[in-house]
Amino acid sequence: MSDERLRRVRDRVRPFPDFPEPGVLFRDISPLLKDPVAFRALIDLLEDHVRASFPKIDFIVGECLDSRGFLIGTPLAQRLGIGFVPVRKKGKLPGQTKTKAALCSLQAELEVQSDAVEPGQKVVVVDDLLATGGTMRAACELLKRLKAEILECLVIIELKALKGSEKLNSIPFYSLLQYD
């Protein structure tokens, strides 16, 4: 992994103390999205990781409760020459869907279209951040109901102190940046 590319990405993550509530240190990727060189470095790093780890993959799945998974997942899927599958808040996808409650403080329900993946297809689930892990776990449970093979959960930022990766029930997990 290129130290220069990783440094460029890390330098574009902005901390916001006491947002959205007192005591929370929010990690904002907006400056990363605004900087085309840093964003390209991010997608390059994720692409390098996925290509090196998984020679056969069918889809990138964007875990998109608030759509940031779309921002990362779609260009990554395009680079890999594969499709992108959205997992969204309930009521945002047309057609027949599968629904699962997210295991987080948001009490949101996630859904995926019932025909999004075929049994046995290999997927990597992508989002910008792993905090408590409840939303990522719910997305994985939806994909398992469709009988997808989840190769890995992949995020830009992991908040290690919240131990979200422990909720993924031994699904392989990779984070580009880690914060306590």
XYZ file of N, CA and C in Angstrom:
540
model
N 0.858 -1.189 0.000
C 0.000 0.000 0.000
C 0.896 1.242 0.000
N 0.575 2.170 -0.825
C 1.363 3.379 -0.946
C 1.164 4.284 0.261
N 2.270 4.561 0.961
C 2.195 5.452 2.120
C 1.767 6.858 1.723
N 2.215 7.313 0.553
C 1.853 8.652 0.082
C 0.357 8.748 -0.202
N -0.199 7.742 -0.853
C -1.640 7.754 -1.149
C -2.445 7.688 0.146
N -2.029 6.843 1.065
C -2.738 6.716 2.344
C -2.651 8.022 3.138
N -1.494 8.645 3.135
C -1.332 9.930 3.836
C -2.261 10.976 3.222
N -2.345 10.992 1.904
C -3.208 11.960 1.206
C -4.669 11.768 1.622
N -5.097 10.518 1.709
C -6.472 10.216 2.130
C -6.678 10.634 3.584
N -5.766 10.205 4.462
C -5.887 10.526 5.890
C -5.925 12.032 6.126
N -5.124 12.774 5.382
C -5.071 14.232 5.552
C -6.368 14.923 5.163
N -7.219 14.242 4.396
C -8.477 14.857 3.949
C -9.677 14.449 4.802
N -9.433 13.711 5.880
C -10.507 13.379 6.824
C -10.454 14.427 7.932
N -11.575 15.137 8.093
C -11.626 16.279 9.008
C -12.388 15.914 10.282
N -11.787 16.149 11.462
C -12.505 15.878 12.711
C -13.418 17.034 13.101
N -14.625 16.686 13.575
C -15.566 17.663 14.102
C -15.948 17.243 15.517
N -15.384 17.908 16.538
C -15.756 17.564 17.907
C -17.208 17.938 18.211
N -17.823 17.123 19.048
C -19.179 17.378 19.553
C -20.235 17.443 18.454
N -20.062 16.613 17.419
C -21.075 16.495 16.373
C -21.361 15.023 16.141
N -22.580 14.609 16.074
C -23.833 15.358 16.086
C -24.335 15.675 17.493
N -23.579 15.229 18.503
C -23.959 15.527 19.885
C -22.697 15.661 20.721
N -22.780 16.282 21.897
C -21.609 16.459 22.748
C -20.930 15.115 23.063
N -19.598 15.138 23.005
C -18.820 13.941 23.303
C -18.479 13.080 22.095
N -19.082 13.360 20.952
C -18.809 12.581 19.740
C -17.796 13.334 18.885
N -16.778 12.629 18.403
C -15.815 13.197 17.459
C -16.139 12.627 16.086
N -16.776 13.439 15.249
C -17.224 13.032 13.925
C -16.060 13.110 12.949
N -15.881 12.076 12.139
C -14.839 12.049 11.103
C -15.515 12.328 9.761
N -15.262 13.508 9.215
C -15.935 13.996 8.013
C -15.088 13.705 6.776
N -15.688 13.027 5.779
C -14.972 12.742 4.537
C -15.269 13.764 3.442
N -16.009 14.815 3.751
C -16.338 15.823 2.729
C -15.093 16.415 2.062
N -14.038 16.760 2.821
C -12.834 17.274 2.144
C -12.200 16.237 1.211
N -12.301 14.979 1.538
C -11.794 13.902 0.688
C -12.572 13.850 -0.626
N -13.881 14.019 -0.534
C -14.722 13.993 -1.730
C -14.487 15.213 -2.625
N -14.115 16.337 -2.026
C -13.869 17.569 -2.783
C -12.536 17.564 -3.511
N -11.600 16.763 -3.056
C -10.242 16.750 -3.595
C -10.109 15.596 -4.586
N -10.096 15.883 -5.904
C -10.074 14.789 -6.883
C -8.823 13.925 -6.799
N -7.695 14.491 -6.411
C -6.468 13.696 -6.298
C -6.564 12.756 -5.095
N -7.066 13.256 -3.975
C -7.214 12.415 -2.783
C -8.289 11.352 -3.004
N -9.382 11.717 -3.655
C -10.446 10.746 -3.910
C -9.948 9.650 -4.853
N -9.190 10.021 -5.864
C -8.602 9.037 -6.766
C -7.661 8.112 -5.985
N -6.861 8.684 -5.080
C -5.964 7.873 -4.253
C -6.769 6.880 -3.415
N -7.897 7.324 -2.861
C -8.765 6.441 -2.077
C -9.249 5.270 -2.925
N -9.802 5.551 -4.075
C -10.334 4.490 -4.931
C -9.191 3.584 -5.404
N -8.028 4.156 -5.701
C -6.862 3.342 -6.071
C -6.508 2.358 -4.964
N -6.459 2.852 -3.730
C -6.113 1.992 -2.594
C -7.133 0.877 -2.393
N -8.408 1.223 -2.484
C -9.450 0.204 -2.316
C -9.411 -0.805 -3.467
N -9.221 -0.311 -4.683
C -9.123 -1.206 -5.832
C -7.940 -2.162 -5.680
N -6.777 -1.630 -5.295
C -5.589 -2.482 -5.093
C -5.873 -3.572 -4.065
N -6.519 -3.184 -2.971
C -6.829 -4.156 -1.914
C -7.761 -5.252 -2.422
N -8.858 -4.861 -3.083
C -9.840 -5.848 -3.543
C -9.222 -6.763 -4.602
N -8.507 -6.185 -5.560
C -7.886 -7.018 -6.612
C -6.894 -8.016 -6.020
N -6.103 -7.578 -5.037
C -5.109 -8.465 -4.428
C -5.757 -9.542 -3.562
N -6.900 -9.229 -2.970
C -7.538 -10.150 -2.025
C -8.515 -11.119 -2.675
N -9.179 -10.695 -3.758
C -10.271 -11.486 -4.319
C -10.182 -11.545 -5.840
N -9.636 -12.627 -6.365
C -9.536 -12.731 -7.823
C -10.885 -12.846 -8.520
N -11.897 -13.333 -7.820
C -13.241 -13.479 -8.417
C -14.247 -12.785 -7.508
N -14.890 -11.779 -8.051
C -15.917 -11.035 -7.309
C -16.992 -10.622 -8.305
N -18.250 -10.692 -7.889
C -19.355 -10.366 -8.782
C -19.889 -8.949 -8.596
N -19.988 -8.495 -7.336
C -20.589 -7.188 -7.073
C -19.928 -6.489 -5.894
N -19.931 -5.174 -5.972
C -19.698 -4.326 -4.806
C -21.082 -3.969 -4.296
N -21.302 -4.138 -3.007
C -22.579 -3.777 -2.380
C -22.337 -2.533 -1.546
N -23.076 -1.476 -1.844
C -22.975 -0.236 -1.079
C -23.973 -0.253 0.043
N -23.473 -0.282 1.271
C -24.327 -0.226 2.462
C -24.600 1.261 2.665
N -25.797 1.675 2.278
C -26.071 3.089 2.040
C -27.202 3.640 2.893
N -27.109 3.537 4.182
C -28.144 4.105 5.030
C -28.270 5.599 4.754
N -27.137 6.266 4.603
C -27.177 7.697 4.304
C -26.424 8.029 3.020
N -26.259 7.053 2.163
C -25.754 7.187 0.791
C -24.253 7.383 0.637
N -23.472 7.423 1.692
C -22.029 7.556 1.499
C -21.422 6.277 0.927
N -22.044 5.133 1.181
C -21.582 3.899 0.558
C -21.689 3.951 -0.956
N -22.663 4.716 -1.468
C -22.794 4.915 -2.914
C -21.579 5.672 -3.455
N -21.141 6.669 -2.710
C -20.054 7.535 -3.178
C -18.747 6.781 -3.341
N -18.556 5.744 -2.539
C -17.329 4.955 -2.592
C -17.533 3.713 -3.456
N -18.664 3.061 -3.292
C -18.906 1.777 -3.943
C -19.053 1.848 -5.446
N -19.726 2.873 -5.959
C -19.955 2.910 -7.406
C -18.663 3.125 -8.204
N -17.785 4.061 -7.821
C -16.550 4.170 -8.605
C -15.642 2.951 -8.433
N -15.677 2.330 -7.260
C -14.879 1.123 -7.047
C -15.387 -0.010 -7.941
N -16.695 -0.198 -7.998
C -17.261 -1.236 -8.863
C -16.915 -0.962 -10.321
N -17.016 0.284 -10.745
C -16.695 0.641 -12.122
C -15.250 0.313 -12.439
N -14.340 0.646 -11.531
C -12.921 0.355 -11.734
C -12.663 -1.147 -11.854
N -13.408 -1.928 -11.070
C -13.231 -3.376 -11.074
C -13.949 -4.047 -12.236
N -14.782 -3.277 -12.938
C -15.521 -3.822 -14.071
C -16.641 -4.761 -13.653
N -17.251 -4.466 -12.496
C -18.346 -5.292 -11.974
C -19.528 -4.396 -11.615
N -20.648 -5.021 -11.254
C -21.843 -4.276 -10.903
C -21.836 -3.762 -9.476
N -22.778 -2.853 -9.229
C -22.975 -2.264 -7.897
C -24.387 -2.562 -7.448
N -24.541 -2.992 -6.208
C -25.846 -3.301 -5.623
C -26.065 -2.395 -4.415
N -27.161 -1.626 -4.393
C -27.437 -0.784 -3.229
C -28.231 -1.514 -2.143
N -27.860 -1.266 -0.909
C -28.667 -1.610 0.260
C -29.082 -0.265 0.833
N -30.391 -0.040 0.961
C -30.897 1.281 1.299
C -31.817 1.257 2.505
N -32.216 2.456 2.948
C -33.273 2.593 3.944
C -34.557 2.036 3.358
N -35.371 1.473 4.239
C -36.648 0.917 3.794
C -37.459 1.987 3.067
N -38.075 1.570 1.950
C -38.931 2.459 1.177
C -38.217 3.215 0.067
N -36.922 3.010 -0.102
C -36.166 3.740 -1.120
C -35.937 2.936 -2.399
N -36.212 1.629 -2.377
C -35.978 0.786 -3.548
C -37.298 0.284 -4.117
N -37.458 0.305 -5.432
C -38.683 -0.219 -6.039
C -38.648 -1.741 -6.132
N -39.812 -2.322 -6.396
C -39.903 -3.762 -6.612
C -39.919 -4.545 -5.312
N -39.831 -5.857 -5.460
C -39.841 -6.741 -4.301
C -38.500 -6.645 -3.571
N -38.557 -6.524 -2.242
C -37.343 -6.360 -1.454
C -37.336 -7.294 -0.255
N -36.167 -7.454 0.325
C -35.980 -8.103 1.618
C -35.630 -6.987 2.586
N -36.147 -7.074 3.817
C -35.947 -6.013 4.807
C -35.333 -6.579 6.073
N -34.490 -5.780 6.727
C -33.859 -6.162 7.992
C -33.663 -4.911 8.824
N -34.003 -4.983 10.094
C -33.774 -3.859 11.006
C -32.279 -3.722 11.274
N -31.798 -2.489 11.231
C -30.402 -2.215 11.564
C -30.237 -2.269 13.073
N -29.132 -2.804 13.504
C -28.885 -2.958 14.934
C -28.059 -1.782 15.438
N -28.642 -0.608 15.368
C -27.926 0.581 15.811
C -28.916 1.565 16.424
N -28.383 2.646 16.914
C -29.239 3.620 17.597
C -30.226 4.298 16.657
N -30.013 4.222 15.350
C -30.912 4.882 14.407
C -32.250 4.175 14.273
N -32.299 2.916 14.670
C -33.524 2.117 14.563
C -34.086 2.138 13.146
N -33.224 2.143 12.173
C -33.644 2.151 10.772
C -33.803 0.728 10.267
N -34.577 0.586 9.218
C -34.689 -0.693 8.535
C -33.997 -0.566 7.181
N -33.234 -1.587 6.825
C -32.544 -1.623 5.549
C -33.253 -2.590 4.630
N -33.089 -2.370 3.317
C -33.642 -3.326 2.371
C -32.738 -3.443 1.157
N -32.904 -4.578 0.476
C -32.216 -4.854 -0.767
C -33.245 -5.466 -1.706
N -33.118 -5.207 -2.991
C -34.041 -5.811 -3.944
C -33.848 -7.331 -3.948
N -34.945 -8.037 -3.993
C -34.921 -9.503 -3.874
C -34.122 -10.182 -4.978
N -33.998 -9.535 -6.129
C -33.241 -10.122 -7.236
C -31.871 -9.464 -7.427
N -31.364 -8.809 -6.387
C -30.107 -8.064 -6.501
C -28.909 -8.968 -6.770
N -28.873 -10.115 -6.121
C -27.788 -11.081 -6.334
C -28.383 -12.479 -6.410
N -27.693 -13.337 -7.121
C -28.094 -14.742 -7.233
C -27.364 -15.540 -6.159
N -27.924 -16.669 -5.728
C -27.232 -17.505 -4.746
C -25.815 -17.853 -5.207
N -24.881 -17.698 -4.288
C -23.490 -18.027 -4.559
C -22.662 -16.911 -5.153
N -23.290 -15.811 -5.557
C -22.491 -14.722 -6.110
C -21.656 -14.083 -5.000
N -20.462 -13.684 -5.378
C -19.475 -13.162 -4.431
C -19.561 -11.634 -4.373
N -19.659 -11.118 -3.142
C -19.805 -9.672 -2.959
C -18.856 -9.153 -1.891
N -18.505 -7.877 -2.027
C -17.795 -7.122 -0.998
C -18.714 -5.976 -0.612
N -18.958 -5.828 0.681
C -19.838 -4.777 1.202
C -18.974 -3.567 1.563
N -19.340 -2.393 1.039
C -18.532 -1.185 1.179
C -19.338 -0.079 1.848
N -18.684 0.645 2.754
C -19.255 1.869 3.318
C -18.117 2.799 3.697
N -18.455 4.010 4.094
C -17.417 4.958 4.470
C -16.900 4.703 5.883
N -17.754 4.202 6.785
C -17.409 4.172 8.204
C -17.993 2.945 8.883
N -17.226 2.360 9.785
C -17.761 1.343 10.687
C -17.650 1.892 12.105
N -18.799 2.061 12.741
C -18.837 2.525 14.131
C -19.244 1.341 15.010
N -20.523 1.240 15.354
C -20.980 0.149 16.220
C -21.165 -1.158 15.464
N -21.258 -1.098 14.141
C -21.370 -2.300 13.330
C -22.783 -2.782 13.075
N -23.768 -2.165 13.682
C -25.143 -2.632 13.539
C -25.699 -2.542 12.134
N -25.406 -1.453 11.452
C -25.915 -1.289 10.092
C -25.207 -2.235 9.132
N -23.894 -2.353 9.265
C -23.137 -3.264 8.395
C -23.595 -4.704 8.619
N -23.817 -5.072 9.853
C -24.285 -6.433 10.150
C -25.654 -6.686 9.511
N -26.556 -5.718 9.608
C -27.885 -5.877 9.011
C -27.770 -6.039 7.495
N -26.896 -5.260 6.858
C -26.692 -5.395 5.410
C -26.186 -6.793 5.074
N -25.259 -7.298 5.857
C -24.724 -8.648 5.620
C -25.804 -9.710 5.813
N -26.643 -9.535 6.805
C -27.724 -10.505 7.030
C -28.707 -10.505 5.863
N -28.971 -9.340 5.295
C -29.825 -9.279 4.106
C -29.199 -10.052 2.943
N -27.921 -9.844 2.735
C -27.225 -10.520 1.636
C -27.173 -12.028 1.855
N -27.029 -12.439 3.098
C -27.043 -13.875 3.399
C -28.416 -14.474 3.105
N -29.476 -13.710 3.342
C -30.824 -14.195 3.019
C -30.976 -14.421 1.514
N -30.222 -13.659 0.714
C -30.219 -13.856 -0.728
C -29.205 -14.931 -1.142
N -28.515 -15.492 -0.143
C -27.520 -16.544 -0.349
C -26.279 -16.062 -1.096
N -25.949 -14.778 -0.939
C -24.702 -14.242 -1.490
C -23.537 -14.739 -0.645
N -22.386 -14.846 -1.259
C -21.160 -15.160 -0.521
C -20.467 -13.831 -0.223
N -20.427 -13.452 1.046
C -19.825 -12.179 1.441
C -18.330 -12.415 1.650
N -17.532 -11.834 0.782
C -16.091 -12.007 0.858
C -15.474 -11.143 1.937
N -16.036 -9.923 2.106
C -15.436 -8.981 3.051
C -16.350 -7.780 3.225
N -16.209 -7.130 4.365
C -16.769 -5.800 4.592
C -15.588 -4.837 4.547
N -15.737 -3.760 3.804
C -14.640 -2.843 3.512
C -15.100 -1.417 3.798
N -14.328 -0.685 4.617
C -14.677 0.700 4.938
C -13.448 1.592 4.831
N -13.704 2.879 4.701
C -12.611 3.847 4.743
C -12.139 3.999 6.186
N -13.083 4.234 7.099
C -12.764 4.579 8.489
C -13.385 3.581 9.446
N -12.591 3.113 10.392
C -13.075 2.260 11.480
C -12.856 3.000 12.798
N -13.911 3.106 13.587
C -13.806 3.661 14.943
C -13.584 2.474 15.887
N -12.327 2.152 16.140
C -11.957 0.911 16.831
C -12.542 0.797 18.237
N -12.642 1.907 18.937
C -13.125 1.873 20.324
C -14.564 1.359 20.416
N -15.335 1.473 19.332
C -16.731 1.024 19.346
C -16.883 -0.461 19.022
N -15.784 -1.106 18.604
C -15.732 -2.564 18.390
C -16.801 -3.082 17.420
N -17.084 -2.313 16.397
C -18.101 -2.708 15.434
C -17.771 -3.964 14.657
N -16.495 -4.208 14.394
C -16.129 -5.391 13.611
C -16.491 -6.686 14.339
N -16.602 -6.628 15.655
C -16.995 -7.815 16.422
C -18.433 -8.238 16.128
N -19.271 -7.311 15.677
C -20.668 -7.628 15.358
C -20.838 -8.288 13.998
N -19.768 -8.394 13.235
C -19.875 -8.921 11.880
C -19.820 -10.448 11.827
N -19.820 -11.082 12.979
C -19.902 -12.551 13.048
C -18.881 -13.233 12.151
N -17.643 -12.881 12.311
C -16.491 -13.499 11.632
C -16.453 -13.269 10.117
N -17.227 -12.343 9.592
C -17.064 -11.951 8.187
C -15.754 -11.177 8.110
N -14.894 -11.492 7.160
C -13.643 -10.739 7.046
C -13.926 -9.238 6.920
N -13.047 -8.451 7.509
C -13.246 -7.009 7.593
C -11.930 -6.306 7.303
N -12.013 -5.188 6.557
C -10.822 -4.393 6.255
C -11.181 -2.914 6.346
N -10.330 -2.148 7.037
C -10.504 -0.702 7.103
C -9.202 -0.033 6.660
N -9.352 1.015 5.889
C -8.194 1.755 5.404
C -7.587 2.607 6.520
N -8.437 3.290 7.287
C -7.998 4.156 8.379
C -8.668 3.717 9.674
N -7.917 3.755 10.766
C -8.469 3.392 12.069
C -8.246 4.541 13.047
N -9.290 4.776 13.848
C -9.227 5.784 14.904
C -9.771 5.170 16.178
N -9.196 5.575 17.317
C -9.709 5.095 18.616
C -10.921 5.875 19.041
